Coordinates of C-alpha atoms in Angstrom, one line a residue:
X234 CA 21.3 -23.7 -9.9
X235 CA 22.5 -20.1 -10.2
X236 CA 25.7 -19.5 -12.2
X237 CA 28.6 -17.7 -10.4
X238 CA 31.5 -15.4 -11.3
X239 CA 34.7 -15.6 -9.3
X240 CA 37.3 -12.8 -8.8
X241 CA 40.2 -15.1 -7.9
X242 CA 42.6 -12.5 -6.6
X243 CA 46.0 -12.8 -4.9
X244 CA 44.6 -10.9 -1.9
X245 CA 40.9 -11.7 -1.9
X246 CA 38.3 -13.9 -3.5
X247 CA 34.9 -12.4 -4.4
X248 CA 32.0 -14.5 -5.6
X249 CA 29.1 -13.0 -7.6
X250 CA 25.9 -15.1 -7.9
X251 CA 23.6 -14.4 -10.8
X252 CA 20.4 -12.7 -9.4
X253 CA 21.9 -12.0 -6.0
X254 CA 25.1 -10.0 -6.6
X255 CA 28.2 -10.4 -4.5
X256 CA 27.6 -13.1 -2.0
X257 CA 31.1 -13.8 -0.7
X258 CA 34.2 -11.7 -0.1
X259 CA 37.1 -13.3 1.8
X260 CA 40.9 -13.0 2.0
X261 CA 42.5 -15.6 -0.3
X262 CA 44.4 -17.3 2.4
X263 CA 44.3 -20.5 4.5
X264 CA 45.8 -21.9 7.6
X265 CA 47.8 -25.1 7.1
X266 CA 49.1 -27.5 9.8
X267 CA 52.6 -28.3 8.5
X268 CA 52.8 -31.6 10.5
X269 CA 50.1 -33.4 8.5
X270 CA 49.2 -31.0 5.7
X271 CA 45.7 -30.5 6.9
X272 CA 43.9 -27.2 6.2
X273 CA 42.6 -25.7 9.5
X274 CA 40.5 -22.8 8.2
X275 CA 40.1 -20.5 5.2
X276 CA 39.5 -16.9 4.4
X277 CA 39.0 -14.3 7.1
X278 CA 39.5 -16.9 9.9
X279 CA 42.9 -17.8 8.5
X280 CA 43.8 -14.1 7.9
X281 CA 43.2 -13.3 11.5
X282 CA 45.7 -15.9 12.5
X283 CA 48.5 -14.3 10.4
X284 CA 51.5 -13.6 12.6
X285 CA 49.8 -15.2 15.6
X286 CA 50.4 -18.9 15.0
X287 CA 52.7 -21.5 16.6
X288 CA 55.6 -22.8 14.4
X289 CA 53.7 -25.8 13.0
X290 CA 50.9 -23.7 11.6
X291 CA 51.4 -21.6 8.5
X292 CA 49.1 -19.0 7.0
X293 CA 49.4 -19.6 3.2
X294 CA 48.5 -17.5 0.2
X295 CA 48.1 -20.2 -2.5
X296 CA 48.1 -17.5 -5.3
X297 CA 51.1 -15.3 -6.1
X298 CA 51.2 -12.3 -8.5
X299 CA 47.7 -13.1 -9.8
X300 CA 48.3 -16.8 -10.6
X301 CA 48.2 -20.2 -8.9
X302 CA 51.5 -21.0 -7.0
X303 CA 50.2 -24.0 -5.0
X304 CA 47.7 -25.9 -7.0
X305 CA 46.2 -28.3 -4.5
X306 CA 45.7 -25.7 -1.8
X307 CA 44.1 -23.4 -4.4
X308 CA 41.8 -26.3 -5.3
X309 CA 40.7 -26.8 -1.7
X310 CA 40.2 -23.1 -1.1
X311 CA 38.1 -22.7 -4.3
X312 CA 36.0 -25.7 -3.4
X313 CA 35.4 -24.3 0.1
X314 CA 34.4 -20.8 -1.2
X315 CA 32.1 -22.2 -3.9
X316 CA 30.3 -24.4 -1.4
X317 CA 30.1 -21.5 1.1
X318 CA 28.6 -19.2 -1.5
X319 CA 26.3 -21.7 -3.1
X320 CA 25.6 -24.2 -0.4
X321 CA 25.2 -27.9 -1.2
X322 CA 24.1 -28.3 -4.8
X323 CA 22.6 -31.1 -6.9
X324 CA 23.4 -29.4 -10.2
X325 CA 26.9 -27.9 -10.4
X326 CA 27.1 -24.2 -11.3
X327 CA 28.7 -22.8 -14.4
X328 CA 31.6 -20.6 -13.4
X329 CA 33.4 -17.6 -14.9
X330 CA 36.8 -16.9 -13.4
X331 CA 38.8 -13.8 -14.1
X332 CA 42.5 -14.0 -15.0
X333 CA 45.3 -11.5 -15.6
X334 CA 45.6 -10.3 -19.2
X335 CA 49.2 -11.6 -19.4
X336 CA 48.4 -15.1 -18.3
X337 CA 50.3 -18.0 -19.9
X338 CA 49.0 -21.2 -21.4
X339 CA 50.0 -23.2 -18.3
X340 CA 48.6 -20.7 -15.9
X341 CA 45.3 -20.4 -17.8
X342 CA 44.9 -24.2 -17.8
X343 CA 45.7 -24.4 -14.1
X344 CA 42.9 -21.9 -13.3
X345 CA 40.4 -23.7 -15.5
X346 CA 41.2 -27.1 -14.1
X347 CA 41.1 -25.9 -10.5
X348 CA 37.7 -24.3 -10.9
X349 CA 36.3 -27.4 -12.7
X350 CA 37.7 -29.8 -10.0
X351 CA 36.4 -27.5 -7.3
X352 CA 32.8 -28.1 -8.4
X353 CA 32.1 -26.1 -11.6
X354 CA 29.9 -27.8 -14.2
X355 CA 31.5 -25.6 -16.9
X356 CA 34.3 -23.2 -16.5
X357 CA 35.0 -20.0 -18.5
X358 CA 37.8 -17.4 -18.2
X359 CA 37.6 -13.7 -18.6
X360 CA 40.5 -11.3 -18.6
X361 CA 40.6 -8.9 -15.6
X362 CA 40.5 -5.6 -17.6
X363 CA 37.4 -6.7 -19.5
X364 CA 35.7 -7.8 -16.2
X365 CA 36.7 -4.6 -14.5
X366 CA 35.4 -2.5 -17.4
X367 CA 32.1 -4.3 -17.4
X368 CA 31.8 -3.8 -13.6
X369 CA 32.7 -0.1 -14.0
X370 CA 29.8 0.4 -16.4
X371 CA 31.9 0.9 -19.5
X372 CA 30.3 0.0 -22.8
X373 CA 33.1 -2.3 -24.1
X374 CA 31.1 -3.2 -27.2
X375 CA 31.4 0.4 -28.4
X376 CA 33.8 1.1 -31.2
X377 CA 35.3 4.0 -29.2
X378 CA 38.5 3.1 -27.4
X379 CA 38.7 3.1 -23.6
X380 CA 41.7 2.6 -21.3
X381 CA 41.3 0.9 -18.0
X382 CA 43.9 0.1 -15.3
X383 CA 42.9 -2.5 -12.7
X384 CA 45.3 -2.4 -9.8
X385 CA 44.7 -5.5 -7.7
X386 CA 46.6 -7.4 -5.0
X387 CA 49.1 -9.3 -7.1
X388 CA 49.0 -7.7 -10.6
X389 CA 48.1 -4.5 -12.3
X390 CA 46.4 -5.0 -15.6
X391 CA 46.2 -2.2 -18.1
X392 CA 44.3 -2.5 -21.4
X393 CA 42.8 -0.4 -24.2
X394 CA 39.6 -2.0 -25.5
X395 CA 37.4 -1.4 -28.5
X396 CA 34.4 -3.3 -30.0
X397 CA 34.6 -6.0 -27.3
X398 CA 38.3 -6.7 -27.8
X399 CA 41.5 -5.9 -26.1
X400 CA 43.7 -4.0 -28.5
X401 CA 46.7 -3.3 -26.4
X402 CA 47.5 -4.5 -22.9
X403 CA 50.1 -5.0 -20.3
X404 CA 50.1 -6.9 -17.0
X405 CA 52.8 -6.3 -14.4
X406 CA 53.3 -8.0 -11.1
X407 CA 53.3 -4.7 -9.2
X408 CA 50.2 -4.0 -7.2
X409 CA 48.8 -4.0 -3.6
X410 CA 51.2 -6.6 -2.2
X411 CA 54.1 -4.6 -3.5
X412 CA 52.7 -1.5 -1.8
X413 CA 52.8 -3.4 1.5
X414 CA 56.3 -4.6 0.9
X415 CA 57.4 -1.0 0.1
X416 CA 56.0 0.3 3.4
X417 CA 57.7 -2.5 5.3
X418 CA 61.1 -1.7 3.7
X419 CA 60.6 2.0 4.3
X420 CA 59.9 1.6 8.0
X421 CA 62.8 -0.8 8.4
X422 CA 65.2 1.5 6.5
X423 CA 64.2 4.8 8.2
X424 CA 63.4 3.6 11.7
X425 CA 65.1 0.3 12.0
X426 CA 61.7 -1.2 13.0
X427 CA 60.3 -4.4 11.5
X428 CA 56.5 -4.3 11.0
X429 CA 54.3 -7.2 9.8
X430 CA 52.3 -7.5 6.6
X431 CA 49.0 -7.0 8.4
X432 CA 50.3 -3.8 9.9
X433 CA 51.6 -2.5 6.6
X434 CA 48.3 -3.2 5.0
X435 CA 46.5 -1.4 7.8
X436 CA 48.8 1.6 7.3
X437 CA 48.2 1.5 3.6
X438 CA 44.5 1.5 4.0
X439 CA 44.4 4.3 6.5
X440 CA 47.0 6.8 5.1
X441 CA 48.2 5.3 1.8
X442 CA 49.1 8.3 -0.3
X443 CA 50.9 8.9 -3.6
X444 CA 50.1 12.6 -4.1
X445 CA 50.8 15.3 -1.5
X446 CA 47.8 16.1 0.7
X447 CA 46.8 19.6 1.8
X448 CA 46.3 18.1 5.3
X449 CA 48.9 15.7 6.7
X450 CA 47.5 12.6 8.3
X451 CA 49.3 10.1 10.5
X452 CA 49.0 6.5 11.7
X453 CA 50.8 4.5 14.4
X454 CA 52.5 1.3 13.4
X455 CA 53.7 -1.2 16.0
X456 CA 56.7 -3.4 15.2
X457 CA 59.9 -4.8 16.6
X458 CA 63.0 -2.6 17.1
X459 CA 65.8 -4.5 15.3
X460 CA 68.5 -2.9 17.6
X461 CA 66.8 -3.7 20.9
X462 CA 64.6 -6.6 19.9
X463 CA 61.7 -5.0 21.8
X464 CA 58.2 -3.8 20.6
X465 CA 58.2 -0.2 19.5
X466 CA 55.6 2.1 17.9
X467 CA 56.4 4.5 15.1
X468 CA 54.2 7.3 13.8
X469 CA 54.0 7.5 10.0
X470 CA 52.7 10.4 8.0
X471 CA 51.1 10.7 4.6
X472 CA 54.1 12.6 3.4
X473 CA 56.2 9.6 4.2
X474 CA 53.8 7.3 2.3
X475 CA 54.5 9.3 -0.8
X476 CA 58.2 8.5 -0.4
X477 CA 57.6 4.9 0.6
X478 CA 55.3 4.1 -2.3
X479 CA 57.3 5.9 -5.0
X480 CA 58.9 2.9 -6.5
X481 CA 55.9 0.6 -7.1
X482 CA 53.6 3.5 -8.2
X483 CA 56.2 4.6 -10.7
X484 CA 56.3 1.1 -12.2
X485 CA 52.5 1.2 -12.6
X486 CA 52.6 4.7 -14.2
X487 CA 55.3 3.6 -16.6
X488 CA 53.2 0.5 -17.6
X489 CA 50.2 2.8 -18.3
X490 CA 52.4 5.0 -20.4
X491 CA 53.7 2.0 -22.3
X492 CA 50.2 1.0 -23.2
X493 CA 49.4 4.5 -24.3
X494 CA 52.5 4.6 -26.5
X495 CA 51.4 1.4 -28.3
X496 CA 47.8 2.5 -28.8
X497 CA 46.7 3.2 -32.4
X498 CA 46.2 7.0 -33.0
X499 CA 42.5 6.6 -33.7
X500 CA 41.8 4.9 -30.4
X501 CA 44.2 7.2 -28.5
X502 CA 42.0 10.1 -29.5
X503 CA 39.0 8.3 -27.9
X504 CA 41.0 7.6 -24.8
X505 CA 42.1 11.2 -24.4
X506 CA 38.4 12.3 -24.7
X507 CA 37.0 9.6 -22.4
X508 CA 39.8 9.5 -19.9
X509 CA 41.5 6.7 -18.0
X510 CA 39.4 4.6 -15.5
X511 CA 41.1 3.0 -12.5
X512 CA 39.7 0.0 -10.6
X513 CA 40.9 -2.4 -8.0
X514 CA 42.0 -1.9 -4.4
X515 CA 45.2 -0.1 -5.4
X516 CA 43.1 2.7 -7.0
X517 CA 42.0 3.7 -3.4
X518 CA 45.4 5.2 -2.7
X519 CA 44.9 8.9 -2.2
X520 CA 45.9 10.9 -5.2
X521 CA 46.6 8.1 -7.6
X522 CA 44.1 9.5 -10.1
X523 CA 45.9 12.9 -9.9
X524 CA 49.3 11.3 -10.3
X525 CA 48.3 9.3 -13.4
X526 CA 46.6 12.3 -14.9
X527 CA 49.7 14.4 -14.3
X528 CA 52.0 11.8 -15.8
X529 CA 50.0 11.0 -18.9
X530 CA 48.2 14.3 -19.5
X531 CA 44.9 12.3 -19.8
X532 CA 42.0 12.9 -17.4
X533 CA 41.8 10.0 -14.9
X534 CA 39.1 8.9 -12.5
X535 CA 38.5 6.1 -10.0
X536 CA 35.5 3.9 -10.8
X537 CA 32.6 3.7 -8.4
X538 CA 33.1 0.8 -5.9
X539 CA 36.5 -0.1 -7.4
X540 CA 37.1 -3.0 -5.1
X541 CA 34.1 -4.9 -6.5
X542 CA 34.3 -3.9 -10.2
X543 CA 36.1 -7.1 -11.3
X544 CA 33.7 -9.4 -9.4
X545 CA 30.7 -7.5 -10.7
X546 CA 32.0 -7.6 -14.3
X547 CA 32.8 -11.3 -13.9
X548 CA 29.2 -11.8 -12.8
X549 CA 27.7 -9.7 -15.6
X550 CA 29.6 -11.7 -18.2
X551 CA 27.5 -14.7 -17.1
X552 CA 24.8 -13.4 -19.5
X553 CA 27.3 -13.9 -22.4
X554 CA 28.3 -17.5 -21.9
X555 CA 25.4 -19.4 -23.4
X556 CA 26.9 -19.7 -26.8
X557 CA 30.6 -19.9 -25.8
X558 CA 32.6 -23.1 -25.8
X559 CA 33.6 -24.3 -22.4
X560 CA 37.0 -23.2 -21.3
X561 CA 37.2 -20.2 -23.6
X562 CA 37.6 -16.6 -22.7
X563 CA 34.2 -14.8 -22.5
X564 CA 35.4 -12.0 -24.7
X565 CA 38.4 -13.0 -26.9
X566 CA 41.1 -11.2 -28.7
X567 CA 41.7 -13.8 -31.4
X568 CA 41.5 -17.6 -31.7
X569 CA 45.2 -17.9 -31.9
X570 CA 45.9 -15.8 -28.8
X571 CA 43.4 -17.8 -26.8
X572 CA 44.0 -21.3 -28.2
X573 CA 45.0 -22.8 -24.9
X574 CA 41.5 -22.1 -23.4
X575 CA 39.4 -23.7 -26.1

């Protein structure tokens, strides 16, 4: 039985199978019948139902801000995705699951127990910045310090790593979902039109911008006019996206600066020489590397294939788990800091 790595994100779940690479990528949602509590479908099928269901059917995201908010539903979703990725198995797989760097004892135990109950023979956890760094091809075992910012769906995790350990880190609950909310608020405030989450995400993916473009691009968003109660389209531009996304992107930039301020001088020298690496879906916003570089004064680049870096890194960490006690973090900071996972 092949071992698997799981990027259990607020917005999406990716499964990496050893020897095969990424074998599953699905939205981390499910459709729930509120009358009897039965789950109707998972992943992409459920996501397509968002905003299109009768009152008794709810499209649910069982994770919020990078952690489990509805345990039983997360358990069912994980079990479904593991079986879909692996098929029916006689020998249960060993599983590595990534978690935010700021995870608490209770949250860590919830992720571990959910994965184990969903079908894992042994469960290990790995912090998102470490997984992202591995997936981005960074040599985290090197003595030289590196700074990586993973901007996911529910959380942004920033960390300075050296010699296989996280030296300084910060995890904030500002990421892709907050970008969508910011776009919804902007359209409502400026145009008095209410757009849905799916529409906001589509706009973000097509013209999401945090740094002025030389060429202005536009996208049409359809919503409901709050004054008339009728459907109404609105044309949004990249210039407006810069304004709409200012608040959440500023919070992320400030978190990166906070990590830099707390980085030991010797490692900071390495960081300034090697630059900052961005991963996660949020790093696909146009100009985010230029903005971070401008704010910090440190060269910044977006990793290759940033959406899959965490999943790939989680999978690559499978080679390191042979001698690690079940439940522990694949690459630890200290026994005291990770005591709840042992």
